[in-house]
mmCIF file of C-alpha atoms in Angstrom:
data_model
loop_
_atom_site.group_PDB
_atom_site.id
_atom_site.type_symbol
_atom_site.label_atom_id
_atom_site.label_comp_id
_atom_site.label_asym_id
_atom_site.label_seq_id
_atom_site.Cartn_x
_atom_site.Cartn_y
_atom_site.Cartn_z
ATOM 1 C CA UNK A 992 131.622 -14.731 -77.338
ATOM 2 C CA UNK A 993 131.935 -11.640 -75.141
ATOM 3 C CA UNK A 994 131.598 -10.645 -71.506
ATOM 4 C CA UNK A 995 128.290 -8.850 -70.993
ATOM 5 C CA UNK A 996 127.152 -7.201 -67.803
ATOM 6 C CA UNK A 997 123.427 -6.876 -68.364
ATOM 7 C CA UNK A 998 120.959 -5.066 -66.136
ATOM 8 C CA UNK A 999 117.451 -6.477 -65.935
ATOM 9 C CA UNK A 1000 114.518 -4.764 -64.255
ATOM 10 C CA UNK A 1001 112.786 -8.006 -63.337
ATOM 11 C CA UNK A 1002 109.022 -8.205 -63.021
ATOM 12 C CA UNK A 1003 108.497 -4.650 -61.850
ATOM 13 C CA UNK A 1004 105.100 -3.109 -62.372
ATOM 14 C CA UNK A 1005 105.364 -1.428 -65.770
ATOM 15 C CA UNK A 1006 103.239 1.469 -64.587
ATOM 16 C CA UNK A 1007 105.821 2.154 -61.915
ATOM 17 C CA UNK A 1008 108.543 2.502 -64.533
ATOM 18 C CA UNK A 1009 106.660 4.166 -67.374
ATOM 19 C CA UNK A 1010 107.315 7.701 -66.148
ATOM 20 C CA UNK A 1011 111.061 7.071 -66.322
ATOM 21 C CA UNK A 1012 111.235 6.153 -70.027
ATOM 22 C CA UNK A 1013 112.195 9.678 -71.062
ATOM 23 C CA UNK A 1014 114.935 9.752 -68.446
ATOM 24 C CA UNK A 1015 116.342 6.446 -69.696
ATOM 25 C CA UNK A 1016 116.264 7.467 -73.344
ATOM 26 C CA UNK A 1017 117.941 10.811 -72.676
ATOM 27 C CA UNK A 1018 120.662 9.099 -70.641
ATOM 28 C CA UNK A 1019 121.361 6.540 -73.346
ATOM 29 C CA UNK A 1020 121.453 8.793 -76.378
ATOM 30 C CA UNK A 1021 123.713 11.521 -75.007
ATOM 31 C CA UNK A 1022 127.418 11.481 -74.183
ATOM 32 C CA UNK A 1023 127.320 15.018 -72.746
ATOM 33 C CA UNK A 1024 124.705 14.888 -70.007
ATOM 34 C CA UNK A 1025 123.365 18.043 -68.360
ATOM 35 C CA UNK A 1026 122.169 16.997 -64.896
ATOM 36 C CA UNK A 1027 119.692 18.642 -62.521
ATOM 37 C CA UNK A 1028 118.108 18.027 -59.109
ATOM 38 C CA UNK A 1029 114.495 19.024 -58.586
ATOM 39 C CA UNK A 1030 113.393 19.531 -54.964
ATOM 40 C CA UNK A 1031 109.664 19.798 -54.268
ATOM 41 C CA UNK A 1032 107.674 20.117 -51.069
ATOM 42 C CA UNK A 1033 104.163 19.827 -49.689
ATOM 43 C CA UNK A 1034 103.839 22.011 -46.631
ATOM 44 C CA UNK A 1035 101.583 21.207 -43.710
ATOM 45 C CA UNK A 1036 99.537 23.822 -41.855
ATOM 46 C CA UNK A 1037 98.809 23.995 -38.123
ATOM 47 C CA UNK A 1038 95.572 22.068 -38.661
ATOM 48 C CA UNK A 1039 97.581 19.121 -40.034
ATOM 49 C CA UNK A 1040 96.452 19.578 -43.643
ATOM 50 C CA UNK A 1041 98.972 19.321 -46.480
ATOM 51 C CA UNK A 1042 99.070 21.402 -49.622
ATOM 52 C CA UNK A 1043 97.306 19.676 -52.503
ATOM 53 C CA UNK A 1044 100.177 19.941 -54.999
ATOM 54 C CA UNK A 1045 103.941 19.572 -54.933
ATOM 55 C CA UNK A 1046 105.740 22.938 -55.068
ATOM 56 C CA UNK A 1047 109.202 23.367 -56.597
ATOM 57 C CA UNK A 1048 111.128 25.266 -53.928
ATOM 58 C CA UNK A 1049 112.944 27.281 -56.583
ATOM 59 C CA UNK A 1050 109.539 28.673 -57.609
ATOM 60 C CA UNK A 1051 108.931 29.784 -54.022
ATOM 61 C CA UNK A 1052 112.312 31.529 -53.828
ATOM 62 C CA UNK A 1053 113.510 32.899 -57.206
ATOM 63 C CA UNK A 1054 117.183 32.168 -56.662
ATOM 64 C CA UNK A 1055 118.889 30.161 -59.427
ATOM 65 C CA UNK A 1056 121.576 28.815 -57.067
ATOM 66 C CA UNK A 1057 119.149 27.606 -54.448
ATOM 67 C CA UNK A 1058 119.634 23.881 -55.050
ATOM 68 C CA UNK A 1059 123.170 23.924 -56.376
ATOM 69 C CA UNK A 1060 125.147 21.227 -54.537
ATOM 70 C CA UNK A 1061 122.269 20.810 -52.106
ATOM 71 C CA UNK A 1062 122.809 17.039 -51.970
ATOM 72 C CA UNK A 1063 126.235 15.463 -52.302
ATOM 73 C CA UNK A 1064 125.178 11.798 -52.324
ATOM 74 C CA UNK A 1065 122.278 9.431 -51.727
ATOM 75 C CA UNK A 1066 122.369 5.736 -50.858
ATOM 76 C CA UNK A 1067 120.108 2.697 -50.685
ATOM 77 C CA UNK A 1068 121.188 -0.667 -49.296
ATOM 78 C CA UNK A 1069 120.179 -4.032 -47.928
ATOM 79 C CA UNK A 1070 121.689 -5.230 -44.686
ATOM 80 C CA UNK A 1071 125.282 -6.346 -45.087
ATOM 81 C CA UNK A 1072 124.748 -9.901 -43.887
ATOM 82 C CA UNK A 1073 123.665 -12.622 -46.270
ATOM 83 C CA UNK A 1074 120.731 -13.536 -44.016
ATOM 84 C CA UNK A 1075 119.481 -10.184 -42.708
ATOM 85 C CA UNK A 1076 117.048 -8.220 -44.845
ATOM 86 C CA UNK A 1077 113.858 -6.571 -43.664
ATOM 87 C CA UNK A 1078 113.176 -2.862 -44.020
ATOM 88 C CA UNK A 1079 115.344 -1.387 -46.751
ATOM 89 C CA UNK A 1080 118.015 0.883 -45.334
ATOM 90 C CA UNK A 1081 117.541 4.298 -46.906
ATOM 91 C CA UNK A 1082 119.903 6.642 -45.077
ATOM 92 C CA UNK A 1083 118.712 10.066 -44.067
ATOM 93 C CA UNK A 1084 119.206 12.886 -46.532
ATOM 94 C CA UNK A 1085 120.357 16.396 -45.632
ATOM 95 C CA UNK A 1086 119.534 19.362 -47.850
ATOM 96 C CA UNK A 1087 121.961 22.278 -47.656
ATOM 97 C CA UNK A 1088 120.081 25.313 -48.930
ATOM 98 C CA UNK A 1089 121.126 28.923 -49.408
ATOM 99 C CA UNK A 1090 119.153 30.858 -46.781
ATOM 100 C CA UNK A 1091 120.815 34.232 -46.325
ATOM 101 C CA UNK A 1092 117.519 35.974 -45.555
ATOM 102 C CA UNK A 1093 116.008 33.067 -43.659
ATOM 103 C CA UNK A 1094 114.207 31.636 -46.682
ATOM 104 C CA UNK A 1095 114.306 28.119 -45.191
ATOM 105 C CA UNK A 1096 114.185 28.948 -41.504
ATOM 106 C CA UNK A 1097 111.407 27.632 -39.294
ATOM 107 C CA UNK A 1098 107.889 28.960 -39.514
ATOM 108 C CA UNK A 1099 108.652 31.620 -36.897
ATOM 109 C CA UNK A 1100 110.618 33.659 -39.471
ATOM 110 C CA UNK A 1101 108.273 35.657 -41.728
ATOM 111 C CA UNK A 1102 110.909 35.504 -44.510
ATOM 112 C CA UNK A 1103 110.707 31.712 -44.538
ATOM 113 C CA UNK A 1104 108.734 29.703 -47.094
ATOM 114 C CA UNK A 1105 107.342 27.865 -44.047
ATOM 115 C CA UNK A 1106 105.819 30.999 -42.504
ATOM 116 C CA UNK A 1107 102.127 30.220 -42.018
ATOM 117 C CA UNK A 1108 102.901 26.481 -42.119
ATOM 118 C CA UNK A 1109 104.787 23.978 -39.923
ATOM 119 C CA UNK A 1110 108.261 22.979 -41.113
ATOM 120 C CA UNK A 1111 108.305 19.684 -39.160
ATOM 121 C CA UNK A 1112 106.884 16.794 -41.249
ATOM 122 C CA UNK A 1113 106.814 18.877 -44.429
ATOM 123 C CA UNK A 1114 106.867 16.362 -47.285
ATOM 124 C CA UNK A 1115 109.921 16.473 -49.560
ATOM 125 C CA UNK A 1116 110.285 14.893 -53.003
ATOM 126 C CA UNK A 1117 113.671 14.850 -54.745
ATOM 127 C CA UNK A 1118 114.032 14.014 -58.435
ATOM 128 C CA UNK A 1119 117.039 13.744 -60.715
ATOM 129 C CA UNK A 1120 116.863 14.753 -64.345
ATOM 130 C CA UNK A 1121 118.853 14.920 -67.567
ATOM 131 C CA UNK A 1122 118.319 17.549 -70.225
ATOM 132 C CA UNK A 1123 116.812 16.302 -73.469
ATOM 133 C CA UNK A 1124 118.565 18.592 -75.942
ATOM 134 C CA UNK A 1125 116.001 17.867 -78.647
ATOM 135 C CA UNK A 1126 113.225 19.407 -76.540
ATOM 136 C CA UNK A 1127 115.264 21.541 -74.088
ATOM 137 C CA UNK A 1128 113.256 19.879 -71.313
ATOM 138 C CA UNK A 1129 114.615 17.921 -68.363
ATOM 139 C CA UNK A 1130 113.430 14.325 -67.995
ATOM 140 C CA UNK A 1131 113.147 13.572 -64.275
ATOM 141 C CA UNK A 1132 112.862 10.470 -62.136
ATOM 142 C CA UNK A 1133 112.035 10.494 -58.410
ATOM 143 C CA UNK A 1134 114.907 9.298 -56.229
ATOM 144 C CA UNK A 1135 113.802 10.193 -52.685
ATOM 145 C CA UNK A 1136 110.669 10.979 -50.699
ATOM 146 C CA UNK A 1137 110.509 11.831 -47.024
ATOM 147 C CA UNK A 1138 109.696 14.231 -44.201
ATOM 148 C CA UNK A 1139 111.628 17.168 -42.785
ATOM 149 C CA UNK A 1140 112.593 16.181 -39.250
ATOM 150 C CA UNK A 1141 112.570 19.411 -37.252
ATOM 151 C CA UNK A 1142 113.496 17.530 -34.074
ATOM 152 C CA UNK A 1143 116.849 16.359 -35.431
ATOM 153 C CA UNK A 1144 120.023 18.152 -34.392
ATOM 154 C CA UNK A 1145 121.004 18.007 -38.055
ATOM 155 C CA UNK A 1146 118.275 20.507 -38.950
ATOM 156 C CA UNK A 1147 120.247 23.674 -38.256
ATOM 157 C CA UNK A 1148 121.544 26.936 -39.663
ATOM 158 C CA UNK A 1149 125.249 27.361 -40.458
ATOM 159 C CA UNK A 1150 127.486 29.367 -38.120
ATOM 160 C CA UNK A 1151 127.722 32.198 -40.624
ATOM 161 C CA UNK A 1152 123.903 32.232 -40.932
ATOM 162 C CA UNK A 1153 124.174 31.562 -44.663
ATOM 163 C CA UNK A 1154 122.998 27.988 -45.200
ATOM 164 C CA UNK A 1155 120.088 26.055 -43.725
ATOM 165 C CA UNK A 1156 120.451 22.301 -43.314
ATOM 166 C CA UNK A 1157 117.162 20.397 -43.451
ATOM 167 C CA UNK A 1158 117.322 16.817 -42.200
ATOM 168 C CA UNK A 1159 115.056 14.566 -44.321
ATOM 169 C CA UNK A 1160 114.021 11.051 -43.284
ATOM 170 C CA UNK A 1161 112.706 8.414 -45.681
ATOM 171 C CA UNK A 1162 108.906 8.515 -45.613
ATOM 172 C CA UNK A 1163 108.314 4.871 -44.682
ATOM 173 C CA UNK A 1164 111.149 4.691 -42.161
ATOM 174 C CA UNK A 1165 109.899 7.866 -40.461
ATOM 175 C CA UNK A 1166 106.353 6.533 -40.147
ATOM 176 C CA UNK A 1167 107.427 3.127 -38.834
ATOM 177 C CA UNK A 1168 109.593 4.781 -36.186
ATOM 178 C CA UNK A 1169 106.761 7.146 -35.275
ATOM 179 C CA UNK A 1170 104.341 4.353 -34.342
ATOM 180 C CA UNK A 1171 104.692 1.570 -31.799
ATOM 181 C CA UNK A 1172 102.966 -1.755 -31.240
ATOM 182 C CA UNK A 1173 100.526 -0.130 -28.802
ATOM 183 C CA UNK A 1174 99.226 2.243 -31.496
ATOM 184 C CA UNK A 1175 97.495 -0.405 -33.635
ATOM 185 C CA UNK A 1176 95.581 -3.649 -33.142
ATOM 186 C CA UNK A 1177 96.293 -6.327 -35.760
ATOM 187 C CA UNK A 1178 94.139 -9.462 -35.902
ATOM 188 C CA UNK A 1179 95.730 -11.255 -38.878
ATOM 189 C CA UNK A 1180 98.351 -13.893 -38.068
ATOM 190 C CA UNK A 1181 99.728 -14.658 -41.547
ATOM 191 C CA UNK A 1182 102.465 -12.277 -42.672
ATOM 192 C CA UNK A 1183 100.993 -10.928 -45.922
ATOM 193 C CA UNK A 1184 97.562 -10.336 -44.348
ATOM 194 C CA UNK A 1185 99.262 -8.896 -41.253
ATOM 195 C CA UNK A 1186 101.146 -6.325 -43.358
ATOM 196 C CA UNK A 1187 98.104 -5.294 -45.372
ATOM 197 C CA UNK A 1188 96.008 -4.849 -42.206
ATOM 198 C CA UNK A 1189 98.780 -2.773 -40.629
ATOM 199 C CA UNK A 1190 99.306 -0.414 -43.559
ATOM 200 C CA UNK A 1191 95.744 -0.130 -44.847
ATOM 201 C CA UNK A 1192 94.855 2.686 -42.423
ATOM 202 C CA UNK A 1193 94.956 6.461 -42.697
ATOM 203 C CA UNK A 1194 98.211 6.815 -40.759
ATOM 204 C CA UNK A 1195 99.907 5.245 -43.789
ATOM 205 C CA UNK A 1196 97.458 5.645 -46.680
ATOM 206 C CA UNK A 1197 97.576 9.432 -46.273
ATOM 207 C CA UNK A 1198 101.157 9.223 -47.540
ATOM 208 C CA UNK A 1199 101.506 5.878 -49.315
ATOM 209 C CA UNK A 1200 99.659 3.876 -51.966
ATOM 210 C CA UNK A 1201 98.813 0.504 -50.393
ATOM 211 C CA UNK A 1202 97.931 -2.397 -52.684
ATOM 212 C CA UNK A 1203 97.729 -6.027 -51.547
ATOM 213 C CA UNK A 1204 99.215 -7.082 -54.911
ATOM 214 C CA UNK A 1205 102.466 -5.335 -53.927
ATOM 215 C CA UNK A 1206 102.776 -7.404 -50.745
ATOM 216 C CA UNK A 1207 104.417 -10.757 -51.487
ATOM 217 C CA UNK A 1208 106.557 -12.398 -48.822
ATOM 218 C CA UNK A 1209 109.515 -14.637 -49.579
ATOM 219 C CA UNK A 1210 108.116 -16.834 -46.818
ATOM 220 C CA UNK A 1211 104.533 -16.098 -45.753
ATOM 221 C CA UNK A 1212 104.730 -16.761 -42.005
ATOM 222 C CA UNK A 1213 101.538 -18.500 -40.916
ATOM 223 C CA UNK A 1214 101.497 -17.990 -37.148
ATOM 224 C CA UNK A 1215 102.622 -14.551 -36.003
ATOM 225 C CA UNK A 1216 102.560 -14.430 -32.206
ATOM 226 C CA UNK A 1217 102.553 -10.877 -30.818
ATOM 227 C CA UNK A 1218 102.006 -11.787 -27.166
ATOM 228 C CA UNK A 1219 105.653 -11.201 -26.253
ATOM 229 C CA UNK A 1220 105.840 -7.732 -27.825
ATOM 230 C CA UNK A 1221 106.049 -4.734 -25.555
ATOM 231 C CA UNK A 1222 103.792 -1.776 -26.249
ATOM 232 C CA UNK A 1223 106.657 0.640 -26.946
ATOM 233 C CA UNK A 1224 108.328 -1.567 -29.568
ATOM 234 C CA UNK A 1225 108.595 0.374 -32.825
ATOM 235 C CA UNK A 1226 106.910 -1.108 -35.875
ATOM 236 C CA UNK A 1227 110.221 -0.661 -37.679
ATOM 237 C CA UNK A 1228 111.798 -3.213 -35.308
ATOM 238 C CA UNK A 1229 108.842 -5.614 -35.498
ATOM 239 C CA UNK A 1230 108.796 -5.737 -39.309
ATOM 240 C CA UNK A 1231 112.571 -5.967 -39.511
ATOM 241 C CA UNK A 1232 112.481 -9.125 -37.390
ATOM 242 C CA UNK A 1233 109.558 -10.677 -39.259
ATOM 243 C CA UNK A 1234 111.396 -10.225 -42.570
ATOM 244 C CA UNK A 1235 114.782 -11.720 -41.651
ATOM 245 C CA UNK A 1236 116.040 -14.019 -44.354
ATOM 246 C CA UNK A 1237 113.254 -13.795 -46.911
ATOM 247 C CA UNK A 1238 111.841 -10.329 -47.738
ATOM 248 C CA UNK A 1239 112.343 -6.590 -47.616
ATOM 249 C CA UNK A 1240 109.980 -3.668 -47.178
ATOM 250 C CA UNK A 1241 110.320 -0.275 -48.843
ATOM 251 C CA UNK A 1242 108.504 2.605 -50.485
ATOM 252 C CA UNK A 1243 109.323 3.811 -53.965
ATOM 253 C CA UNK A 1244 107.775 7.016 -55.307
ATOM 254 C CA UNK A 1245 105.126 6.838 -52.591
ATOM 255 C CA UNK A 1246 104.106 3.210 -53.252
ATOM 256 C CA UNK A 1247 104.582 0.521 -50.586
ATOM 257 C CA UNK A 1248 106.280 -2.741 -51.583
ATOM 258 C CA UNK A 1249 107.042 -5.937 -49.709
ATOM 259 C CA UNK A 1250 109.053 -8.268 -51.917
ATOM 260 C CA UNK A 1251 111.110 -11.491 -51.711
ATOM 261 C CA UNK A 1252 114.861 -11.048 -51.735
ATOM 262 C CA UNK A 1253 115.260 -13.208 -54.833
ATOM 263 C CA UNK A 1254 115.607 -11.185 -58.057
ATOM 264 C CA UNK A 1255 113.682 -11.982 -61.220
ATOM 265 C CA UNK A 1256 115.283 -13.440 -64.354
ATOM 266 C CA UNK A 1257 113.977 -11.564 -67.357
ATOM 267 C CA UNK A 1258 115.559 -11.103 -70.770
ATOM 268 C CA UNK A 1259 117.289 -7.793 -71.435
ATOM 269 C CA UNK A 1260 119.213 -6.101 -74.189
ATOM 270 C CA UNK A 1261 122.542 -4.303 -74.266
ATOM 271 C CA UNK A 1262 123.339 -0.966 -72.702
ATOM 272 C CA UNK A 1263 125.805 1.657 -73.938
ATOM 273 C CA UNK A 1264 129.116 0.430 -72.585
ATOM 274 C CA UNK A 1265 130.798 3.845 -72.524
ATOM 275 C CA UNK A 1266 128.752 4.719 -69.419
ATOM 276 C CA UNK A 1267 130.845 2.298 -67.316
ATOM 277 C CA UNK A 1268 133.583 3.991 -65.305
ATOM 278 C CA UNK A 1269 135.195 1.288 -63.190
ATOM 279 C CA UNK A 1270 134.951 -2.323 -62.015
ATOM 280 C CA UNK A 1271 136.548 -3.051 -58.654
ATOM 281 C CA UNK A 1272 136.481 -4.777 -55.253
ATOM 282 C CA UNK A 1273 135.745 -8.384 -56.155
ATOM 283 C CA UNK A 1274 134.914 -10.312 -52.964
ATOM 284 C CA UNK A 1275 134.699 -14.094 -52.634
ATOM 285 C CA UNK A 1276 131.737 -13.999 -50.230
ATOM 286 C CA UNK A 1277 133.074 -16.819 -48.050
ATOM 287 C CA UNK A 1278 132.655 -14.731 -44.894
ATOM 288 C CA UNK A 1279 128.881 -14.735 -45.419
ATOM 289 C CA UNK A 1280 128.488 -18.507 -45.830
ATOM 290 C CA UNK A 1281 126.539 -20.147 -42.974
ATOM 291 C CA UNK A 1282 125.897 -23.867 -43.333
ATOM 292 C CA UNK A 1283 124.519 -24.628 -39.869
ATOM 293 C CA UNK A 1284 121.571 -22.630 -38.585
ATOM 294 C CA UNK A 1285 119.862 -23.053 -35.221
ATOM 295 C CA UNK A 1286 116.791 -21.653 -33.503
ATOM 296 C CA UNK A 1287 117.636 -20.552 -29.979
ATOM 297 C CA UNK A 1288 116.333 -22.720 -27.116
ATOM 298 C CA UNK A 1289 114.911 -25.357 -29.487
ATOM 299 C CA UNK A 1290 116.116 -28.462 -31.298
ATOM 300 C CA UNK A 1291 115.168 -26.936 -34.659
ATOM 301 C CA UNK A 1292 118.052 -26.541 -37.108
ATOM 302 C CA UNK A 1293 119.106 -26.405 -40.730
ATOM 303 C CA UNK A 1294 122.253 -28.293 -41.739
ATOM 304 C CA UNK A 1295 123.503 -27.893 -45.285
ATOM 305 C CA UNK A 1296 124.250 -31.149 -47.158
ATOM 306 C CA UNK A 1297 127.633 -29.623 -48.018
ATOM 307 C CA UNK A 1298 129.433 -28.349 -44.944
ATOM 308 C CA UNK A 1299 132.737 -26.850 -46.104
ATOM 309 C CA UNK A 1300 133.383 -23.874 -43.839
ATOM 310 C CA UNK A 1301 131.509 -25.040 -40.701
ATOM 311 C CA UNK A 1302 130.150 -21.556 -39.956
ATOM 312 C CA UNK A 1303 127.045 -21.370 -37.763
ATOM 313 C CA UNK A 1304 124.375 -18.807 -36.902
ATOM 314 C CA UNK A 1305 121.647 -18.868 -34.240
ATOM 315 C CA UNK A 1306 118.306 -17.091 -34.652
ATOM 316 C CA UNK A 1307 115.495 -16.049 -32.338
ATOM 317 C CA UNK A 1308 112.475 -13.918 -33.321
ATOM 318 C CA UNK A 1309 110.041 -13.208 -30.487
ATOM 319 C CA UNK A 1310 107.014 -13.141 -32.804
ATOM 320 C CA UNK A 1311 107.805 -16.581 -34.303
ATOM 321 C CA UNK A 1312 106.982 -19.305 -31.755
ATOM 322 C CA UNK A 1313 105.471 -21.937 -34.049
ATOM 323 C CA UNK A 1314 107.858 -24.824 -34.746
ATOM 324 C CA UNK A 1315 106.788 -25.212 -38.379
ATOM 325 C CA UNK A 1316 107.421 -21.541 -39.080
ATOM 326 C CA UNK A 1317 110.756 -21.685 -37.275
ATOM 327 C CA UNK A 1318 111.819 -24.680 -39.331
ATOM 328 C CA UNK A 1319 110.667 -23.107 -42.619
ATOM 329 C CA UNK A 1320 112.426 -19.816 -41.882
ATOM 330 C CA UNK A 1321 115.711 -21.582 -41.133
ATOM 331 C CA UNK A 1322 115.322 -23.611 -44.314
ATOM 332 C CA UNK A 1323 114.641 -20.449 -46.339
ATOM 333 C CA UNK A 1324 117.656 -18.692 -44.849
ATOM 334 C CA UNK A 1325 119.932 -21.751 -45.049
ATOM 335 C CA UNK A 1326 119.162 -22.428 -48.695
ATOM 336 C CA UNK A 1327 120.640 -19.026 -49.413
ATOM 337 C CA UNK A 1328 123.470 -18.738 -46.876
ATOM 338 C CA UNK A 1329 124.964 -22.166 -47.657
ATOM 339 C CA UNK A 1330 125.996 -20.938 -51.121
ATOM 340 C CA UNK A 1331 129.049 -18.781 -51.807
ATOM 341 C CA UNK A 1332 128.116 -15.576 -53.613
ATOM 342 C CA UNK A 1333 130.752 -13.270 -55.009
ATOM 343 C CA UNK A 1334 130.385 -9.511 -54.880
ATOM 344 C CA UNK A 1335 131.613 -6.847 -57.278
ATOM 345 C CA UNK A 1336 131.517 -3.063 -57.106
ATOM 346 C CA UNK A 1337 131.015 -1.191 -60.368
ATOM 347 C CA UNK A 1338 130.767 2.532 -61.075
ATOM 348 C CA UNK A 1339 128.789 4.026 -63.944
ATOM 349 C CA UNK A 1340 127.909 7.501 -65.150
ATOM 350 C CA UNK A 1341 125.261 8.835 -62.749
ATOM 351 C CA UNK A 1342 122.039 6.922 -63.397
ATOM 352 C CA UNK A 1343 119.131 6.978 -60.938
ATOM 353 C CA UNK A 1344 116.675 4.569 -62.540
ATOM 354 C CA UNK A 1345 118.030 1.678 -60.488
ATOM 355 C CA UNK A 1346 116.800 0.021 -57.348
ATOM 356 C CA UNK A 1347 117.743 -2.646 -54.848
ATOM 357 C CA UNK A 1348 117.259 -6.219 -56.183
ATOM 358 C CA UNK A 1349 117.267 -5.106 -59.814
ATOM 359 C CA UNK A 1350 119.058 -7.857 -61.671
ATOM 360 C CA UNK A 1351 122.303 -8.036 -63.555
ATOM 361 C CA UNK A 1352 123.349 -10.937 -65.756
ATOM 362 C CA UNK A 1353 126.907 -11.629 -66.789
ATOM 363 C CA UNK A 1354 127.190 -13.693 -69.963
ATOM 364 C CA UNK A 1355 130.862 -14.522 -70.272
ATOM 365 C CA UNK A 1356 131.001 -17.342 -72.804
ATOM 366 C CA UNK A 1357 133.171 -20.417 -72.335
ATOM 367 C CA UNK A 1358 136.511 -18.675 -72.034
ATOM 368 C CA UNK A 1359 138.179 -15.564 -70.736
ATOM 369 C CA UNK A 1360 138.431 -12.526 -72.939
ATOM 370 C CA UNK A 1361 139.887 -9.069 -72.482
ATOM 371 C CA UNK A 1362 136.581 -7.521 -73.419
ATOM 372 C CA UNK A 1363 134.930 -5.273 -70.891
ATOM 373 C CA UNK A 1364 131.566 -5.259 -69.203
ATOM 374 C CA UNK A 1365 128.385 -4.448 -71.043
ATOM 375 C CA UNK A 1366 125.661 -2.938 -68.903
ATOM 376 C CA UNK A 1367 122.063 -3.236 -69.979
ATOM 377 C CA UNK A 1368 118.662 -1.700 -69.429
ATOM 378 C CA UNK A 1369 115.241 -2.965 -70.491
ATOM 379 C CA UNK A 1370 114.180 -3.477 -74.093
ATOM 380 C CA UNK A 1371 116.555 -1.058 -75.743
ATOM 381 C CA UNK A 1372 118.961 -0.925 -78.648
ATOM 382 C CA UNK A 1373 120.415 -4.362 -79.332
ATOM 383 C CA UNK A 1374 123.662 -2.936 -80.667
ATOM 384 C CA UNK A 1375 126.693 -4.269 -78.769
ATOM 385 C CA UNK A 1376 128.610 -1.273 -77.433
ATOM 386 C CA UNK A 1377 132.160 -2.362 -76.776
ATOM 387 C CA UNK A 1378 135.244 -0.951 -75.138
ATOM 388 C CA UNK A 1379 138.252 -2.692 -73.693
ATOM 389 C CA UNK A 1380 138.015 -2.349 -69.908
ATOM 390 C CA UNK A 1381 140.144 -5.372 -69.143
ATOM 391 C CA UNK A 1382 137.392 -7.345 -67.393
ATOM 392 C CA UNK A 1383 137.538 -11.129 -67.435
ATOM 393 C CA UNK A 1384 134.844 -13.662 -66.476
ATOM 394 C CA UNK A 1385 135.269 -17.369 -67.054
ATOM 395 C CA UNK A 1386 131.840 -18.669 -66.079
ATOM 396 C CA UNK A 1387 129.491 -19.279 -68.987
ATOM 397 C CA UNK A 1388 126.625 -17.341 -67.440
ATOM 398 C CA UNK A 1389 125.865 -15.923 -64.009
ATOM 399 C CA UNK A 1390 123.215 -13.756 -62.425
ATOM 400 C CA UNK A 1391 123.698 -10.935 -59.940
ATOM 401 C CA UNK A 1392 121.469 -8.560 -58.004
ATOM 402 C CA UNK A 1393 122.022 -4.996 -56.879
ATOM 403 C CA UNK A 1394 122.532 -4.968 -53.121
ATOM 404 C CA UNK A 1395 123.697 -1.404 -52.612
ATOM 405 C CA UNK A 1396 123.446 1.833 -54.606
ATOM 406 C CA UNK A 1397 125.204 5.135 -54.014
ATOM 407 C CA UNK A 1398 124.460 8.108 -56.236
ATOM 408 C CA UNK A 1399 127.261 10.695 -56.114
ATOM 409 C CA UNK A 1400 125.622 13.806 -57.502
ATOM 410 C CA UNK A 1401 128.703 16.002 -57.217
ATOM 411 C CA UNK A 1402 131.035 13.554 -58.986
ATOM 412 C CA UNK A 1403 128.357 12.447 -61.468
ATOM 413 C CA UNK A 1404 128.620 8.709 -60.808
ATOM 414 C CA UNK A 1405 126.581 5.808 -59.456
ATOM 415 C CA UNK A 1406 128.303 3.039 -57.513
ATOM 416 C CA UNK A 1407 126.686 -0.397 -57.416
ATOM 417 C CA UNK A 1408 127.482 -3.315 -55.138
ATOM 418 C CA UNK A 1409 126.223 -6.415 -56.935
ATOM 419 C CA UNK A 1410 125.986 -9.914 -55.484
ATOM 420 C CA UNK A 1411 125.886 -13.215 -57.324
ATOM 421 C CA UNK A 1412 122.454 -14.834 -57.206
#
């Protein structure tokens, strides 16, 4: 028997992943990886019309160092608490671009690539790639999509007038913050129908692919009550509250998803173990155990059959006033929070074809060994790559999900926080 740390993509739409197969294969077969970041834009004119095609900014400004070290790191994460999910936290991204002659200044500078356009709300797509030495072509995968936020103080030129910082906000987060409850009328009262009605309009479909099949709630609230919402409440806040404890909302490569927090358990094969750098920071998870849950100003509660730590949490969501929904939400949350879930942080050679809630399985056998961790990806080579990393797991089999990802482009590593399912 051996300790295997296996990554499993779950039941993701295969079409969504098909474009990344070359990236995965190049990563796996090479021990000397040549990495590259591709930054593309779609500019918007004063009439509000975007360019039809993505433009590589290096093709607009023929400077080979234009994107060198433009991005130091990029992160994705769920909320830290065991019960709080909602809209996926994709931190803002800042591009630091060489702009000696004003190449990336605002549209008022005729030297700028934005001259004749509007820099604010320009669409930005960032991809990471590895060089396939057999073809001398980079295989890319999209890792970020968003808007330039001209209004941010972080969009600025350096003191020496050499570099231009462009502050980029995640596409979905930007849109949800841009619109408030007063902007749209929603008639549906069940959560999945409510979300589809909200997003299936030009304000979102101009930028996102909306498909009802991609909207599946962990608990499909039946009686959404919006009477208590104020007109200026951001949709980001509304959806965050509606999703607490059961689902999370995000966009990936321009496609909207609303998914349960529970990962999928699919079979996977072994991944090249020499890509693992470090295993660290094992946490017991006791601080996130809540066995008694209450709904504020009601008698509704969830009490775990096993009450070991006697930790409590009280909830109140203004849009949930129906007692059945309140009870079901507490039950959904409590079923999860009453169980201890360990956490581990692992670092691997930079790999961007990962996402929140992707699954990891640790098959440890019936006894401890000194064997290391084996990381896995999809239906790949079944060969068992082994190296002694000193890891030890005693449980016969356990499942984990990715809760946080940080890609460090400058150091060439990806850090994963994984949580026991």
